Amino acid sequence: MLTKVYGSAVFGVEATTITVEVNIDKGIGYHLVGLPDNAIKESNYRIAAALQNNNFKIPGKKITLNMAPADMRKEGSAYDLTLAIGILAASGQINAENLDEYIIMGELSLDGSLQPIRGALPIAIKAQEEGFKKFLLPSQNAREAGIVKDIEVYGIDSISQVIDHFDNGAELERTYVDTRNEFFNALEHPDFDFADVKGQESIKRCMEIAAAGGHNIILIGPPGAGKTMLAKRLPSILPPMTLREALETTKIHSVSGRMREHVGLMAQRPFRSPHHTISDVALVGGGAYPQPGEISLSHNGVLFLDELPEFKRTVLEVMRQPLEDREVTISRAKFTVTYPSSFMLVASMNPSPGGYFNDPNAPVSSTPAEMQRYLSKVSGPLLDRIDIHIEVTPVPFDKLSDERKAESSVSIRERVTKARAYQTERFKENTSVHYNAQMNVKQIRTHCALDENSKNLLKTAMEKLNLSARAYDRILKVSRTIADLEDSATIESHHISEAIQYRSLDREGWLG
């Protein structure tokens, strides 16, 4: 007897429906075909034990299971439940009607209980597109899949529930998720708040400008000055994610198996802080069976690289193209996957190996050769993609001991959101540009026109401070954001003068 059951495979951030054909014939043998990996090949042991512990069995006949399309590699343990239900239906042990309406996924434990799977959200989206009516999956992933409308999602705890549902018509509990309600409820007070930061008003201002224009930023300062503390609070002042952005972000985390159990939609912007020993594959994504890297996991959020010069140069170089294109493409001989990677880069570094460059009271000093070797690890082309460079100085005692609360993240975020609204209106005709940091040269010339005073100020600054040519466009972009924060339609000279301050690393005496 031939039975068809439906599952799904995830490639990149998209899913493909897999048809599991189960044929039972005379003879003896268990043949699983259709390019399964080792985890799927081992499934017959898990299925046999799970069925036996629930008073069913794998029939002692010739069983052929084909996972179509047969030329596409299948991987992971999420097909256990699909295969088990196919075997039970084909052998007549259960009466399973309307199997063509269901997508069934789940990893079986030996007692028949279900373990969570990866990629529940993209699977549900694909199932809904292809007209499937119901999706059975482990209860830990049910809220994640329940975001998708027009498909009934049922969270399952064990295979016995599925058997009762098909064989005895037992009702399953449907998972309902109010996406909008869940999304807006999660936007309350952030975990990290700028109200906790003492002093550092100029750096907070920098962070506000970076958030408003989507600018990449690098913080340079001695140990203990508060670089990491400030970076962790940046997501709290970024504009709230749109529902579309939240879905995109949830999809990537779902595929990589990073979703917390019983969580539906990710409403908070991600903040990723990889260690400096990370490999280029772990950062950008890839592997024999490609998975998203840290830059994709920080999509629509913040990627924080602490101690930037300590990262291997090759790791930093592979990040240049994704920073520009806002997506990363991983190519293999048989397929290509593309992961989105539109993130804000926040980097921090000590100004010297000892950490106390330019400090006359420094406990540690570095030779000029050590300084040059340390700073040369950060390449010019990477710095070219960082709009704001700011020096962070230690906070004096009187500021640290001040009992007054600083401005909260919520009030800063209101100004940032307002500035982003101006940019959305400005770039509404252009689908590839959403905020000031993404402007190309042509758009800079259009939207960053300067009056004579501002031009003279910028010219003088570039000559006196020996600013590089690459700093010119960056200064214009940042000044446009500063003007947006002040509700100014034009760029004034004081906007330019503030933007010039944020190019520390272009000045003489720093890199090169």
Short mmCIF file of C-alpha atoms in Angstrom, two decimals:
data_model
loop_
_atom_site.label_atom_id
_atom_site.label_comp_id
_atom_site.label_asym_id
_atom_site.label_seq_id
_atom_site.Cartn_x
_atom_site.Cartn_y
_atom_site.Cartn_z
CA MET A 1 0.00 0.00 0.00
CA LEU A 2 1.29 3.49 -0.93
CA THR A 3 0.77 6.49 1.36
CA LYS A 4 1.95 10.09 0.98
CA VAL A 5 2.78 12.35 3.95
CA TYR A 6 4.12 15.90 3.70
CA GLY A 7 7.02 17.57 5.50
CA SER A 8 9.32 20.46 4.65
CA ALA A 9 13.03 21.26 4.17
CA VAL A 10 14.61 24.66 4.85
CA PHE A 11 17.29 26.15 2.57
CA GLY A 12 18.55 29.58 3.48
CA VAL A 13 15.49 31.32 4.94
CA GLU A 14 13.01 29.64 2.57
CA ALA A 15 11.26 26.27 2.88
CA THR A 16 10.54 23.59 0.26
CA THR A 17 7.75 21.03 0.67
CA ILE A 18 8.95 17.42 0.86
CA THR A 19 6.66 14.54 -0.08
CA VAL A 20 7.37 11.36 1.91
CA GLU A 21 6.10 8.35 -0.07
CA VAL A 22 5.75 5.16 1.97
CA ASN A 23 5.30 1.85 0.15
CA ILE A 24 4.81 -1.47 1.97
CA ASP A 25 5.25 -4.70 -0.02
CA LYS A 26 5.98 -8.40 0.42
CA GLY A 27 9.40 -9.26 1.71
CA ILE A 28 11.62 -7.87 4.46
CA GLY A 29 13.70 -4.69 4.56
CA TYR A 30 13.70 -0.99 5.44
CA HIS A 31 14.84 1.25 2.59
CA LEU A 32 15.01 5.04 3.08
CA VAL A 33 15.90 6.91 -0.14
CA GLY A 34 15.89 10.50 -1.44
CA LEU A 35 19.29 11.81 -0.23
CA PRO A 36 18.71 11.67 3.55
CA ASP A 37 21.61 12.63 5.83
CA ASN A 38 22.80 10.50 8.78
CA ALA A 39 20.32 12.02 11.25
CA ILE A 40 17.43 10.91 9.00
CA LYS A 41 18.98 7.48 8.33
CA GLU A 42 19.14 6.88 12.09
CA SER A 43 15.44 7.77 12.44
CA ASN A 44 14.30 4.14 12.05
CA TYR A 45 15.75 3.33 15.50
CA ARG A 46 13.96 6.27 17.12
CA ILE A 47 10.71 5.49 15.27
CA ALA A 48 10.82 1.77 16.17
CA ALA A 49 11.29 2.53 19.90
CA ALA A 50 8.68 5.33 19.92
CA LEU A 51 6.07 3.13 18.23
CA GLN A 52 6.79 0.14 20.47
CA ASN A 53 6.45 2.30 23.59
CA ASN A 54 3.04 3.44 22.33
CA ASN A 55 1.77 -0.08 21.49
CA PHE A 56 2.44 0.06 17.75
CA LYS A 57 5.25 -1.40 15.66
CA ILE A 58 7.14 -1.17 12.40
CA PRO A 59 5.67 -4.01 10.28
CA GLY A 60 8.00 -6.87 9.38
CA LYS A 61 7.64 -6.31 5.66
CA LYS A 62 9.54 -4.57 2.87
CA ILE A 63 9.17 -0.84 3.59
CA THR A 64 10.38 1.72 1.04
CA LEU A 65 10.36 5.39 2.01
CA ASN A 66 11.14 7.99 -0.64
CA MET A 67 11.69 11.64 0.21
CA ALA A 68 10.80 13.57 -2.95
CA PRO A 69 12.24 15.51 -4.70
CA ALA A 70 14.85 12.76 -4.52
CA ASP A 71 17.77 14.84 -5.84
CA MET A 72 17.59 17.42 -3.01
CA ARG A 73 19.60 16.73 0.13
CA LYS A 74 17.47 16.40 3.30
CA GLU A 75 19.03 16.96 6.71
CA GLY A 76 18.11 16.99 10.38
CA SER A 77 15.94 14.93 12.68
CA ALA A 78 12.68 16.85 12.12
CA TYR A 79 11.25 14.18 9.76
CA ASP A 80 10.84 11.47 12.45
CA LEU A 81 7.14 12.18 13.00
CA THR A 82 6.48 12.49 9.25
CA LEU A 83 8.04 9.09 8.56
CA ALA A 84 6.36 7.42 11.56
CA ILE A 85 2.85 8.57 10.59
CA GLY A 86 3.54 7.48 7.00
CA ILE A 87 4.53 3.97 8.16
CA LEU A 88 1.47 3.65 10.45
CA ALA A 89 -0.90 4.84 7.71
CA ALA A 90 0.63 2.67 4.96
CA SER A 91 0.56 -0.44 7.16
CA GLY A 92 -3.09 0.15 8.11
CA GLN A 93 -2.34 0.45 11.84
CA ILE A 94 -4.13 3.83 11.88
CA ASN A 95 -6.92 5.19 9.72
CA ALA A 96 -5.40 8.45 8.43
CA GLU A 97 -7.64 10.36 6.07
CA ASN A 98 -6.94 13.73 4.47
CA LEU A 99 -3.18 13.46 4.98
CA ASP A 100 -2.76 15.74 1.97
CA GLU A 101 -4.13 18.63 4.08
CA TYR A 102 -1.36 18.32 6.68
CA ILE A 103 2.29 19.29 7.03
CA ILE A 104 3.72 17.09 9.81
CA MET A 105 7.14 17.73 11.40
CA GLY A 106 8.85 16.75 14.66
CA GLU A 107 11.77 14.88 16.19
CA LEU A 108 10.81 11.80 18.21
CA SER A 109 12.22 10.77 21.57
CA LEU A 110 12.26 7.04 22.34
CA ASP A 111 9.14 7.35 24.50
CA GLY A 112 7.22 9.07 21.67
CA SER A 113 7.45 12.63 23.01
CA LEU A 114 8.49 15.38 20.60
CA GLN A 115 11.60 17.57 20.55
CA PRO A 116 11.62 21.09 19.00
CA ILE A 117 12.62 21.64 15.37
CA ARG A 118 14.32 24.42 13.39
CA GLY A 119 12.70 26.67 10.82
CA ALA A 120 9.06 26.39 11.97
CA LEU A 121 8.19 29.89 10.71
CA PRO A 122 9.45 29.54 7.09
CA ILE A 123 7.84 26.06 6.95
CA ALA A 124 4.47 27.50 8.02
CA ILE A 125 4.76 30.34 5.48
CA LYS A 126 5.48 27.88 2.65
CA ALA A 127 2.69 25.51 3.75
CA GLN A 128 0.18 28.37 3.75
CA GLU A 129 1.34 29.47 0.28
CA GLU A 130 0.89 25.93 -1.09
CA GLY A 131 -2.62 25.55 0.30
CA PHE A 132 -2.07 23.14 3.20
CA LYS A 133 -4.76 23.58 5.84
CA LYS A 134 -3.07 22.20 8.99
CA PHE A 135 0.43 22.07 10.47
CA LEU A 136 1.31 19.55 13.21
CA LEU A 137 4.60 20.27 15.01
CA PRO A 138 6.17 20.17 18.51
CA SER A 139 4.38 22.42 21.01
CA GLN A 140 7.65 24.31 21.73
CA ASN A 141 7.54 25.71 18.17
CA ALA A 142 3.78 26.22 17.91
CA ARG A 143 3.69 29.94 18.76
CA GLU A 144 6.45 30.59 16.24
CA ALA A 145 4.41 28.96 13.43
CA GLY A 146 1.14 30.40 14.76
CA ILE A 147 2.17 33.86 13.52
CA VAL A 148 1.13 32.77 10.01
CA LYS A 149 -2.50 33.38 9.18
CA ASP A 150 -4.79 31.05 7.16
CA ILE A 151 -3.20 27.82 8.37
CA GLU A 152 -4.27 25.90 11.47
CA VAL A 153 -1.26 25.27 13.74
CA TYR A 154 -1.41 22.50 16.36
CA GLY A 155 1.30 22.06 19.00
CA ILE A 156 1.90 18.36 19.77
CA ASP A 157 3.60 16.86 22.86
CA SER A 158 3.76 13.21 21.76
CA ILE A 159 3.06 10.88 18.84
CA SER A 160 0.13 9.35 20.76
CA GLN A 161 -1.79 12.64 20.35
CA VAL A 162 -1.30 12.52 16.57
CA ILE A 163 -2.38 8.85 16.43
CA ASP A 164 -5.52 9.62 18.49
CA HIS A 165 -6.31 12.55 16.24
CA PHE A 166 -6.16 10.51 13.03
CA ASP A 167 -7.46 7.19 14.35
CA ASN A 168 -10.12 8.29 16.86
CA GLY A 169 -10.89 11.82 15.69
CA ALA A 170 -9.54 13.32 18.96
CA GLU A 171 -9.53 17.11 18.91
CA LEU A 172 -6.16 18.88 19.03
CA GLU A 173 -5.72 22.28 20.65
CA ARG A 174 -5.14 24.91 18.00
CA THR A 175 -2.51 27.60 18.65
CA TYR A 176 -3.72 31.16 18.17
CA VAL A 177 -1.27 34.08 18.14
CA ASP A 178 -2.43 37.69 18.06
CA THR A 179 0.60 38.92 16.13
CA ARG A 180 -0.06 42.64 16.53
CA ASN A 181 -0.79 42.38 20.23
CA GLU A 182 2.30 40.24 20.86
CA PHE A 183 4.43 42.62 18.80
CA PHE A 184 3.39 45.83 20.56
CA ASN A 185 3.40 44.30 24.06
CA ALA A 186 7.10 43.51 23.68
CA LEU A 187 8.05 47.15 23.02
CA GLU A 188 7.80 48.23 26.66
CA HIS A 189 10.80 49.16 28.82
CA PRO A 190 14.10 47.82 27.40
CA ASP A 191 16.49 45.62 29.39
CA PHE A 192 19.30 48.16 29.06
CA ASP A 193 18.45 51.86 29.46
CA PHE A 194 20.50 55.00 28.81
CA ALA A 195 19.10 56.34 32.10
CA ASP A 196 21.67 54.05 33.84
CA VAL A 197 24.66 55.72 32.15
CA LYS A 198 26.38 58.42 34.23
CA GLY A 199 27.96 61.30 32.33
CA GLN A 200 29.08 60.63 28.72
CA GLU A 201 26.59 63.17 27.29
CA SER A 202 28.64 63.67 24.11
CA ILE A 203 28.78 59.90 23.48
CA LYS A 204 25.03 59.55 24.07
CA ARG A 205 24.52 62.32 21.53
CA CYS A 206 26.69 60.35 19.09
CA MET A 207 24.65 57.21 19.70
CA GLU A 208 21.45 59.15 19.07
CA ILE A 209 22.78 60.43 15.73
CA ALA A 210 23.99 56.93 14.75
CA ALA A 211 20.58 55.43 15.58
CA ALA A 212 18.68 58.21 13.75
CA GLY A 213 20.62 57.81 10.50
CA GLY A 214 21.55 54.10 10.70
CA HIS A 215 25.24 55.07 10.78
CA ASN A 216 27.97 52.60 11.69
CA ILE A 217 30.00 53.84 14.66
CA ILE A 218 33.35 53.10 16.31
CA LEU A 219 34.13 54.00 19.94
CA ILE A 220 37.79 54.57 20.86
CA GLY A 221 38.83 54.85 24.47
CA PRO A 222 40.82 53.38 27.38
CA PRO A 223 39.64 50.33 29.36
CA GLY A 224 36.72 51.03 31.70
CA ALA A 225 35.53 54.17 29.91
CA GLY A 226 32.11 52.63 29.22
CA LYS A 227 32.33 51.62 25.53
CA THR A 228 30.58 48.25 25.96
CA MET A 229 27.98 49.69 28.34
CA LEU A 230 27.00 52.33 25.77
CA ALA A 231 26.96 49.87 22.86
CA LYS A 232 24.59 47.49 24.69
CA ARG A 233 22.09 50.31 25.08
CA LEU A 234 22.00 51.27 21.41
CA PRO A 235 19.14 48.87 20.45
CA SER A 236 16.95 50.51 23.10
CA ILE A 237 16.93 53.82 21.18
CA LEU A 238 16.54 52.40 17.68
CA PRO A 239 13.06 52.86 16.18
CA PRO A 240 10.72 49.92 16.90
CA MET A 241 10.82 47.21 14.24
CA THR A 242 7.99 47.19 11.73
CA LEU A 243 5.93 44.01 11.56
CA ARG A 244 7.71 43.10 8.30
CA GLU A 245 11.15 43.54 9.90
CA ALA A 246 10.07 41.47 12.90
CA LEU A 247 8.97 38.63 10.60
CA GLU A 248 12.26 38.75 8.66
CA THR A 249 14.29 38.66 11.88
CA THR A 250 12.19 35.86 13.41
CA LYS A 251 12.63 33.82 10.22
CA ILE A 252 16.44 33.93 10.42
CA HIS A 253 16.52 33.03 14.13
CA SER A 254 13.98 30.25 13.49
CA VAL A 255 16.17 28.71 10.75
CA SER A 256 19.26 28.79 12.97
CA GLY A 257 17.40 27.28 15.95
CA ARG A 258 18.01 30.35 18.14
CA MET A 259 14.36 31.02 19.04
CA ARG A 260 13.46 30.66 22.70
CA GLU A 261 10.79 28.04 23.42
CA HIS A 262 7.16 29.15 23.29
CA VAL A 263 8.13 32.52 21.77
CA GLY A 264 6.20 33.73 18.74
CA LEU A 265 7.40 36.94 17.12
CA MET A 266 10.72 38.65 17.90
CA ALA A 267 9.76 42.25 18.63
CA GLN A 268 13.07 43.48 20.11
CA ARG A 269 15.89 44.33 17.74
CA PRO A 270 18.68 41.74 17.99
CA PHE A 271 22.03 42.62 19.58
CA ARG A 272 24.89 40.25 18.72
CA SER A 273 28.34 40.49 20.26
CA PRO A 274 30.64 37.73 18.92
CA HIS A 275 33.99 37.04 20.59
CA HIS A 276 37.13 38.19 18.76
CA THR A 277 38.24 34.57 18.19
CA ILE A 278 35.28 34.03 15.82
CA SER A 279 36.01 32.50 12.38
CA ASP A 280 34.99 34.17 9.12
CA VAL A 281 32.43 31.40 8.42
CA ALA A 282 30.81 31.86 11.85
CA LEU A 283 30.60 35.62 11.28
CA VAL A 284 29.34 35.70 7.69
CA GLY A 285 27.59 32.31 7.55
CA GLY A 286 28.30 29.14 5.60
CA GLY A 287 29.56 25.68 6.41
CA ALA A 288 29.05 22.40 4.51
CA TYR A 289 25.30 22.84 5.04
CA PRO A 290 25.03 26.63 5.18
CA GLN A 291 23.68 28.31 8.30
CA PRO A 292 23.24 32.05 8.98
CA GLY A 293 26.25 33.75 10.57
CA GLU A 294 26.38 36.48 13.22
CA ILE A 295 25.87 39.25 10.67
CA SER A 296 22.56 37.68 9.57
CA LEU A 297 21.46 36.99 13.15
CA SER A 298 21.92 40.74 13.76
CA HIS A 299 19.71 41.62 10.73
CA ASN A 300 17.57 44.69 11.58
CA GLY A 301 19.58 45.09 14.77
CA VAL A 302 23.12 45.76 16.04
CA LEU A 303 26.37 43.84 15.53
CA PHE A 304 28.88 44.82 18.23
CA LEU A 305 32.56 44.02 17.67
CA ASP A 306 34.36 44.65 20.96
CA GLU A 307 38.14 45.19 20.72
CA LEU A 308 38.07 45.49 16.92
CA PRO A 309 41.87 45.17 16.31
CA GLU A 310 41.87 41.81 18.12
CA PHE A 311 39.68 40.25 15.40
CA LYS A 312 41.59 38.40 12.68
CA ARG A 313 42.05 40.62 9.64
CA THR A 314 40.48 38.02 7.31
CA VAL A 315 37.34 38.03 9.48
CA LEU A 316 36.99 41.80 9.20
CA GLU A 317 37.67 41.77 5.45
CA VAL A 318 34.86 39.28 4.65
CA MET A 319 32.46 41.69 6.33
CA ARG A 320 33.11 44.51 3.86
CA GLN A 321 30.83 43.25 1.08
CA PRO A 322 27.82 42.43 3.34
CA LEU A 323 28.15 45.90 4.91
CA GLU A 324 27.77 47.42 1.46
CA ASP A 325 25.16 45.06 -0.09
CA ARG A 326 23.17 44.37 3.13
CA GLU A 327 22.95 40.69 2.22
CA VAL A 328 25.38 37.79 2.05
CA THR A 329 25.35 35.08 -0.62
CA ILE A 330 26.87 31.66 0.10
CA SER A 331 27.57 29.55 -2.99
CA ARG A 332 28.08 25.81 -3.14
CA ALA A 333 28.48 23.53 -6.18
CA LYS A 334 24.81 22.49 -6.19
CA PHE A 335 23.01 25.46 -4.68
CA THR A 336 23.25 29.08 -3.55
CA VAL A 337 21.60 30.62 -0.49
CA THR A 338 21.23 34.30 0.33
CA TYR A 339 20.77 35.60 3.87
CA PRO A 340 19.79 39.22 4.59
CA SER A 341 22.29 41.18 6.71
CA SER A 342 21.12 44.76 7.13
CA PHE A 343 22.64 45.68 10.48
CA MET A 344 24.24 48.59 12.29
CA LEU A 345 27.91 47.98 13.02
CA VAL A 346 29.14 49.22 16.40
CA ALA A 347 32.83 48.63 17.06
CA SER A 348 35.03 49.54 20.00
CA MET A 349 38.78 49.60 20.42
CA ASN A 350 41.50 50.72 22.78
CA PRO A 351 43.63 53.49 21.27
CA SER A 352 46.82 51.43 21.80
CA PRO A 353 47.84 47.91 22.88
CA GLY A 354 48.21 49.13 26.48
CA GLY A 355 44.97 51.07 26.18
CA TYR A 356 46.22 54.45 27.39
CA PHE A 357 47.43 56.30 24.28
CA ASN A 358 47.75 60.10 24.81
CA ASP A 359 47.40 59.73 28.60
CA PRO A 360 50.41 61.33 30.39
CA ASN A 361 49.60 59.41 33.59
CA ALA A 362 49.34 56.08 31.79
CA PRO A 363 50.41 53.00 33.76
CA VAL A 364 51.33 51.28 30.47
CA SER A 365 52.93 52.85 27.42
CA SER A 366 53.44 51.46 23.92
CA THR A 367 56.26 52.06 21.45
CA PRO A 368 55.45 53.71 18.08
CA ALA A 369 56.10 50.38 16.33
CA GLU A 370 53.64 48.55 18.61
CA MET A 371 51.07 51.32 18.06
CA GLN A 372 51.41 51.07 14.28
CA ARG A 373 51.17 47.28 14.28
CA TYR A 374 48.08 47.40 16.53
CA LEU A 375 46.21 50.04 14.54
CA SER A 376 47.11 48.60 11.13
CA LYS A 377 44.96 45.55 11.94
CA VAL A 378 41.93 47.71 11.17
CA SER A 379 41.93 48.26 7.41
CA GLY A 380 41.13 51.53 5.65
CA PRO A 381 38.38 49.97 3.50
CA LEU A 382 36.55 48.77 6.62
CA LEU A 383 36.88 52.17 8.31
CA ASP A 384 35.57 53.64 5.07
CA ARG A 385 32.24 52.03 5.89
CA ILE A 386 32.10 53.50 9.42
CA ASP A 387 30.56 56.97 9.46
CA ILE A 388 31.17 58.05 13.06
CA HIS A 389 34.43 57.80 15.03
CA ILE A 390 34.23 59.07 18.61
CA GLU A 391 36.73 59.10 21.47
CA VAL A 392 35.33 57.92 24.82
CA THR A 393 36.99 59.37 27.92
CA PRO A 394 36.69 57.96 31.46
CA VAL A 395 33.86 59.37 33.58
CA PRO A 396 35.05 61.67 36.44
CA PHE A 397 34.08 60.79 40.02
CA ASP A 398 31.62 63.66 40.50
CA LYS A 399 29.56 62.36 37.53
CA LEU A 400 29.71 58.76 38.75
CA SER A 401 28.47 59.73 42.22
CA ASP A 402 25.67 61.95 40.89
CA GLU A 403 22.31 60.57 42.07
CA ARG A 404 20.25 62.20 39.32
CA LYS A 405 18.81 59.94 36.62
CA ALA A 406 19.95 60.60 33.06
CA GLU A 407 17.58 60.85 30.09
CA SER A 408 15.82 57.53 29.43
CA SER A 409 16.07 55.47 26.26
CA VAL A 410 12.33 55.89 25.63
CA SER A 411 12.56 59.69 25.30
CA ILE A 412 15.69 59.47 23.10
CA ARG A 413 13.92 56.89 20.91
CA GLU A 414 11.03 59.33 20.30
CA ARG A 415 13.45 61.82 18.69
CA VAL A 416 15.16 59.06 16.71
CA THR A 417 11.83 57.72 15.41
CA LYS A 418 10.79 61.23 14.35
CA ALA A 419 14.06 61.73 12.43
CA ARG A 420 13.65 58.31 10.74
CA ALA A 421 10.12 59.35 9.66
CA TYR A 422 11.64 62.31 7.74
CA GLN A 423 14.06 59.92 6.03
CA THR A 424 11.30 57.47 5.12
CA GLU A 425 9.46 60.33 3.43
CA ARG A 426 12.65 61.56 1.70
CA PHE A 427 13.50 58.15 0.20
CA LYS A 428 9.96 56.86 -0.45
CA GLU A 429 10.65 56.69 -4.21
CA ASN A 430 13.73 54.51 -3.69
CA THR A 431 13.19 50.96 -2.43
CA SER A 432 16.89 50.30 -1.72
CA VAL A 433 17.47 53.31 0.55
CA HIS A 434 15.63 53.69 3.86
CA TYR A 435 17.84 55.99 5.92
CA ASN A 436 20.70 58.48 5.52
CA ALA A 437 23.59 56.03 5.97
CA GLN A 438 22.52 54.17 2.80
CA MET A 439 22.72 57.24 0.51
CA ASN A 440 24.95 56.94 -2.56
CA VAL A 441 26.99 59.80 -4.05
CA LYS A 442 24.16 61.00 -6.30
CA GLN A 443 21.69 61.12 -3.39
CA ILE A 444 24.23 62.92 -1.20
CA ARG A 445 24.54 65.65 -3.84
CA THR A 446 20.73 65.92 -4.00
CA HIS A 447 19.85 65.89 -0.30
CA CYS A 448 22.99 67.38 1.28
CA ALA A 449 23.32 70.71 -0.54
CA LEU A 450 25.46 73.23 1.42
CA ASP A 451 25.38 77.00 1.59
CA GLU A 452 28.56 79.02 1.12
CA ASN A 453 29.38 79.28 4.86
CA SER A 454 29.06 75.53 5.34
CA LYS A 455 31.22 74.82 2.27
CA ASN A 456 33.99 77.12 3.54
CA LEU A 457 33.83 75.55 7.01
CA LEU A 458 34.13 72.04 5.58
CA LYS A 459 36.97 73.07 3.27
CA THR A 460 38.92 74.66 6.16
CA ALA A 461 38.36 71.63 8.38
CA MET A 462 39.57 69.19 5.73
CA GLU A 463 42.76 71.22 5.19
CA LYS A 464 43.52 72.03 8.85
CA LEU A 465 42.68 68.65 10.34
CA ASN A 466 44.12 66.79 7.35
CA LEU A 467 40.88 64.86 6.87
CA SER A 468 40.93 62.23 4.14
CA ALA A 469 38.79 62.40 1.01
CA ARG A 470 36.68 59.49 2.23
CA ALA A 471 35.64 61.59 5.23
CA TYR A 472 33.90 64.15 3.00
CA ASP A 473 30.80 62.07 2.11
CA ARG A 474 30.60 60.67 5.63
CA ILE A 475 30.51 64.16 7.13
CA LEU A 476 27.72 65.16 4.75
CA LYS A 477 25.64 62.08 5.63
CA VAL A 478 26.05 62.60 9.37
CA SER A 479 25.28 66.33 9.10
CA ARG A 480 22.07 65.46 7.21
CA THR A 481 21.04 63.23 10.14
CA ILE A 482 21.88 65.95 12.69
CA ALA A 483 19.68 68.37 10.68
CA ASP A 484 16.85 65.78 10.70
CA LEU A 485 17.06 65.50 14.50
CA GLU A 486 16.62 69.29 14.69
CA ASP A 487 13.69 69.34 12.22
CA SER A 488 15.82 71.36 9.80
CA ALA A 489 15.14 71.06 6.07
CA THR A 490 18.60 72.43 5.20
CA ILE A 491 22.08 71.63 6.50
CA GLU A 492 23.47 74.56 8.51
CA SER A 493 27.09 75.31 9.35
CA HIS A 494 26.68 74.15 13.00
CA HIS A 495 25.46 70.75 11.71
CA ILE A 496 28.64 70.46 9.62
CA SER A 497 30.89 71.51 12.51
CA GLU A 498 29.36 68.84 14.79
CA ALA A 499 29.73 66.14 12.10
CA ILE A 500 33.42 67.06 11.64
CA GLN A 501 34.07 66.21 15.30
CA TYR A 502 33.02 62.63 14.63
CA ARG A 503 35.98 61.73 12.36
CA SER A 504 38.70 61.07 14.97
CA LEU A 505 40.45 58.31 13.05
CA ASP A 506 40.86 60.42 9.90
CA ARG A 507 42.98 62.99 11.70
CA GLU A 508 46.73 63.12 11.48
CA GLY A 509 48.40 61.01 14.15
CA TRP A 510 45.85 58.18 13.97
CA LEU A 511 45.67 55.52 11.28
CA GLY A 512 48.35 56.14 8.69
#
